[in-house]
Amino acid sequence: MRKPRKTRAQLEQELHDARRESEARYRQLLENVNIGISVSTLDGRLLHVNREILRMAGFDDLEEFLRVPAEERYADPQDRLDLLREVREKGAVRDREMRSVRKDGSIYWISMNAVMLPAGDGSPGLFLTSMLDITERRRTEEALRESEAVFRAIFEQAAVGVALLETNTGRFVLVNQRFADIVGRTPASMVGTDFMSITHPDDLPPDVDRMEELRQGRIRNFSMEKRYLRPDGAVVWANLTVSPMWAPGETPRQHIAVVEDIGERKRAEKEHERLQAQLLQAQKMEVVGRLAGGVAHDFNNMLGVILGHVELVLDQAGSAHPMRADIEQIHRASLRSAGLTRQLLAFARKQPVAPRVLDLNDTLSGMFGMLRRLIGEHVRLDWVPGVDLWRVRMDPAQLDQVLANLCVNARDAIGAGPGRVTIETRNATLDEAWCAEHRGAAPGDYAVLTVSDDGCGMDADTLDHIFEPFYTTKGVGEGTGLGLATVYGVVNQNGGFIQASSEPGKGTRFEIFLPRHAGDAEETVPAQVTSAGQGIGRTVLLVEDEPAILAMSRAMLERLGYTVLAAGTGEDAIRQAASHAGDIHLLLTDVIMPGMNGRDLAARITGLQPGLACLFMSGYPADVIVHGSELDAGLHFIQKPFSLRELAEKCREALGAG
């Protein structure tokens, strides 16, 4: 059965109802969507806004919202005018970010899209706008920008070098100024280059190996000390720490390198090692010196007995005596042994000296005849004296020792072939920077004595040991190893120092720095001449705690014609001096004795015998008569072991005989 046909009125009603239903749905959609939507006229007058706009602006009531003037809804009213103008000109605006004002006056950000809608007759008539509240997004972006600025400042102003590198290529992506300064470059010039181009060749293999382990994920980070090369060739020590930038489970694509300049620390470590080596060397030499001094003291006593009795026997034996040749051999061996002990004392800086103010040029000039005979005709001796040379203060006999030992050393280095020895003098003023680079040096003014040769030279290991006693590169029986040790001891005893340089095949050079003496020159006192029988009519009080030396010394004094009162202790000497009826002219006493030293004994005896002359003897003088290795002013001293002639001269000198 056919349905009845609808009337026009029915159809129009259905269409009207459908439109109302559709409009209601769209209105419901418009009101509940989370995007702000508004409709306004071409001049910006709002016709409608949805609830989202009210929510964003902080309003509950539409009428209240509409009563707020349009220009007051924007933080900058010009933004609204620019938006209207652009929509009229272009027909639409997309993603325009602007600041709006809420009901409570706070600012919020919106992202706005606007389009022009045609009027009923097809001409433009309305604006449709949609907007999103992007306040949180803008806050996040601003926080990120601030964080980036902070991290950028930290990166650029860091006290250590920082760089970002590609893990696979090792190329720099980002470099801060400190890193560039350390390696002597600019940040811009380093970007795109790899770490290998600035690494010292010797440190490249371990650096490359670590980076490969990092790429393969076998290690997460590493630290190492390495050297970088600057463009000018300078080497920079640095501590490198590398950490990858990666997410768990991913292969790292970039890594961060942190570089700390440790050049100053390395220099300090090197200086510490140098000073430590210098300290150990000084301690070693001091220990050896004490040992040498102690040995020399005891050995001197025995040598004194041997030498004294040998001389007495030689004095009594005629030239035709069948044993004379053997006795003379003993005498020569004793003298040589006495020389060795004096060298040991010189090394130990225990040799008593009588220093004078010297002009090295004048003093050395008088030695060249002896030196030419010493080194031989096959060696040329050149003399280069310095101009206006500063004076020094030392014992001339010690200067003889130094120069003789150095020239003999040079002669032996030259060997049988022709060669040259050059002796030079000059002035030198040393500063702290120079002294820091040279072991044993101290700042100040020095007169410098240089002895150089063109002999065989020495390697570095030999050079480190040449001043040690008994160290020698010569064959058995060819040297004692005490020559340069003696030089070392003498120079140190006089407040100076010695520098040695040598290379195999290029000769050797010794520079002796002696402190400048600022005072005036001293007059030289002529030596006294001895004569036989000088002691007749004079009495000597002899004091020695070693019985053998006491007996030997008594015999020698009596041979010289002296009357001898012998005592083994200080107390015995005082008793004899008090009980002796006649005058005692000379006190000859050992310095180091048990119970009472020689200086104290002399003070006691001179109280009993006014005007008594004193002569001290020792193989190893103590501080009681020697200060800084110099004899106290006015004291007379004879070093053990001594010969009969030496004893005669020293007694005559002490007694003031003319």
PDB file of N, CA, C and O in Angstrom, residues 7 85 160 172 177 187 190 233 268 321 327 351 370 415 436 478 481 484 510 542 545 574 583 636:
ATOM      1  N   THR A   7       3.204  16.917   2.259  1.00  0.00           N
ATOM      2  CA  THR A   7       2.900  18.229   1.717  1.00  0.00           C
ATOM      3  C   THR A   7       4.146  19.096   1.784  1.00  0.00           C
ATOM      4  O   THR A   7       5.144  18.786   2.454  1.00  0.00           O
ATOM      5  N   ARG A  85      44.471  43.374  10.278  1.00  0.00           N
ATOM      6  CA  ARG A  85      44.961  43.875   8.994  1.00  0.00           C
ATOM      7  C   ARG A  85      45.429  42.745   8.096  1.00  0.00           C
ATOM      8  O   ARG A  85      45.121  42.706   6.895  1.00  0.00           O
ATOM      9  N   VAL A 160      88.342  24.283  32.206  1.00  0.00           N
ATOM     10  CA  VAL A 160      88.982  23.174  31.504  1.00  0.00           C
ATOM     11  C   VAL A 160      88.494  23.162  30.064  1.00  0.00           C
ATOM     12  O   VAL A 160      87.462  23.745  29.727  1.00  0.00           O
ATOM     13  N   PHE A 172      85.829  17.025  15.576  1.00  0.00           N
ATOM     14  CA  PHE A 172      85.260  17.960  16.537  1.00  0.00           C
ATOM     15  C   PHE A 172      83.982  18.580  15.972  1.00  0.00           C
ATOM     16  O   PHE A 172      83.957  19.067  14.840  1.00  0.00           O
ATOM     17  N   GLN A 177      86.495  27.680  24.194  1.00  0.00           N
ATOM     18  CA  GLN A 177      87.673  28.527  24.037  1.00  0.00           C
ATOM     19  C   GLN A 177      88.870  27.979  24.815  1.00  0.00           C
ATOM     20  O   GLN A 177      90.012  28.069  24.349  1.00  0.00           O
ATOM     21  N   PRO A 187      88.521  27.969  18.259  1.00  0.00           N
ATOM     22  CA  PRO A 187      87.430  26.988  18.195  1.00  0.00           C
ATOM     23  C   PRO A 187      86.948  26.741  16.769  1.00  0.00           C
ATOM     24  O   PRO A 187      86.702  25.598  16.370  1.00  0.00           O
ATOM     25  N   MET A 190      89.089  24.401  14.690  1.00  0.00           N
ATOM     26  CA  MET A 190      89.125  23.007  15.123  1.00  0.00           C
ATOM     27  C   MET A 190      87.893  22.224  14.693  1.00  0.00           C
ATOM     28  O   MET A 190      87.969  20.998  14.523  1.00  0.00           O
ATOM     29  N   GLY A 233     104.784  23.910  17.190  1.00  0.00           N
ATOM     30  CA  GLY A 233     105.627  22.774  17.551  1.00  0.00           C
ATOM     31  C   GLY A 233     105.759  22.536  19.039  1.00  0.00           C
ATOM     32  O   GLY A 233     106.369  21.540  19.449  1.00  0.00           O
ATOM     33  N   ALA A 268     106.403  20.779  37.598  1.00  0.00           N
ATOM     34  CA  ALA A 268     106.667  20.659  39.036  1.00  0.00           C
ATOM     35  C   ALA A 268     107.180  19.261  39.384  1.00  0.00           C
ATOM     36  O   ALA A 268     108.084  19.109  40.207  1.00  0.00           O
ATOM     37  N   HIS A 321     174.167   1.311  53.190  1.00  0.00           N
ATOM     38  CA  HIS A 321     173.483   0.277  53.969  1.00  0.00           C
ATOM     39  C   HIS A 321     172.749  -0.688  53.028  1.00  0.00           C
ATOM     40  O   HIS A 321     172.062  -0.250  52.092  1.00  0.00           O
ATOM     41  N   ILE A 327     164.225   0.341  52.356  1.00  0.00           N
ATOM     42  CA  ILE A 327     163.637   1.327  53.265  1.00  0.00           C
ATOM     43  C   ILE A 327     163.100   2.516  52.473  1.00  0.00           C
ATOM     44  O   ILE A 327     162.037   3.071  52.785  1.00  0.00           O
ATOM     45  N   GLN A 351     139.730  18.759  55.187  1.00  0.00           N
ATOM     46  CA  GLN A 351     141.121  19.160  55.104  1.00  0.00           C
ATOM     47  C   GLN A 351     141.264  20.591  55.624  1.00  0.00           C
ATOM     48  O   GLN A 351     140.628  21.505  55.097  1.00  0.00           O
ATOM     49  N   MET A 370     154.985  23.817  35.530  1.00  0.00           N
ATOM     50  CA  MET A 370     154.723  22.504  36.133  1.00  0.00           C
ATOM     51  C   MET A 370     153.667  21.735  35.347  1.00  0.00           C
ATOM     52  O   MET A 370     153.796  20.523  35.115  1.00  0.00           O
ATOM     53  N   GLY A 415     145.198  10.588  25.834  1.00  0.00           N
ATOM     54  CA  GLY A 415     145.962   9.379  25.539  1.00  0.00           C
ATOM     55  C   GLY A 415     147.281   9.691  24.838  1.00  0.00           C
ATOM     56  O   GLY A 415     147.878  10.756  25.034  1.00  0.00           O
ATOM     57  N   ALA A 436     118.496  27.079  38.671  1.00  0.00           N
ATOM     58  CA  ALA A 436     117.463  26.044  38.744  1.00  0.00           C
ATOM     59  C   ALA A 436     117.717  24.931  37.755  1.00  0.00           C
ATOM     60  O   ALA A 436     117.273  23.799  37.947  1.00  0.00           O
ATOM     61  N   GLU A 478     146.197   1.914  37.277  1.00  0.00           N
ATOM     62  CA  GLU A 478     146.413   3.127  36.484  1.00  0.00           C
ATOM     63  C   GLU A 478     145.825   4.370  37.142  1.00  0.00           C
ATOM     64  O   GLU A 478     146.055   5.482  36.684  1.00  0.00           O
ATOM     65  N   GLY A 481     141.089   6.804  41.389  1.00  0.00           N
ATOM     66  CA  GLY A 481     139.693   7.232  41.415  1.00  0.00           C
ATOM     67  C   GLY A 481     139.442   8.342  42.416  1.00  0.00           C
ATOM     68  O   GLY A 481     138.298   8.599  42.791  1.00  0.00           O
ATOM     69  N   LEU A 484     139.218  13.403  40.689  1.00  0.00           N
ATOM     70  CA  LEU A 484     138.054  14.275  40.542  1.00  0.00           C
ATOM     71  C   LEU A 484     137.272  14.384  41.843  1.00  0.00           C
ATOM     72  O   LEU A 484     136.614  15.401  42.092  1.00  0.00           O
ATOM     73  N   PHE A 510     135.229  21.035  32.213  1.00  0.00           N
ATOM     74  CA  PHE A 510     134.951  21.263  33.627  1.00  0.00           C
ATOM     75  C   PHE A 510     134.937  22.768  33.884  1.00  0.00           C
ATOM     76  O   PHE A 510     135.894  23.469  33.528  1.00  0.00           O
ATOM     77  N   LEU A 542     154.910  17.305  74.624  1.00  0.00           N
ATOM     78  CA  LEU A 542     154.234  16.527  73.588  1.00  0.00           C
ATOM     79  C   LEU A 542     153.087  15.752  74.216  1.00  0.00           C
ATOM     80  O   LEU A 542     153.291  14.993  75.173  1.00  0.00           O
ATOM     81  N   ASP A 545     147.469  10.684  72.611  1.00  0.00           N
ATOM     82  CA  ASP A 545     146.875   9.541  73.299  1.00  0.00           C
ATOM     83  C   ASP A 545     147.207   8.218  72.618  1.00  0.00           C
ATOM     84  O   ASP A 545     147.005   7.149  73.207  1.00  0.00           O
ATOM     85  N   ILE A 574     149.123  18.342  82.158  1.00  0.00           N
ATOM     86  CA  ILE A 574     148.979  19.442  83.120  1.00  0.00           C
ATOM     87  C   ILE A 574     149.867  19.193  84.338  1.00  0.00           C
ATOM     88  O   ILE A 574     150.519  20.112  84.862  1.00  0.00           O
ATOM     89  N   ASP A 583     161.518  26.221  81.889  1.00  0.00           N
ATOM     90  CA  ASP A 583     160.513  26.741  80.959  1.00  0.00           C
ATOM     91  C   ASP A 583     160.099  25.671  79.957  1.00  0.00           C
ATOM     92  O   ASP A 583     160.904  24.819  79.567  1.00  0.00           O
ATOM     93  N   HIS A 636     148.444  27.443  64.949  1.00  0.00           N
ATOM     94  CA  HIS A 636     149.407  26.697  64.133  1.00  0.00           C
ATOM     95  C   HIS A 636     148.984  25.235  64.115  1.00  0.00           C
ATOM     96  O   HIS A 636     148.598  24.668  65.138  1.00  0.00           O
TER      97      HIS A 636
END
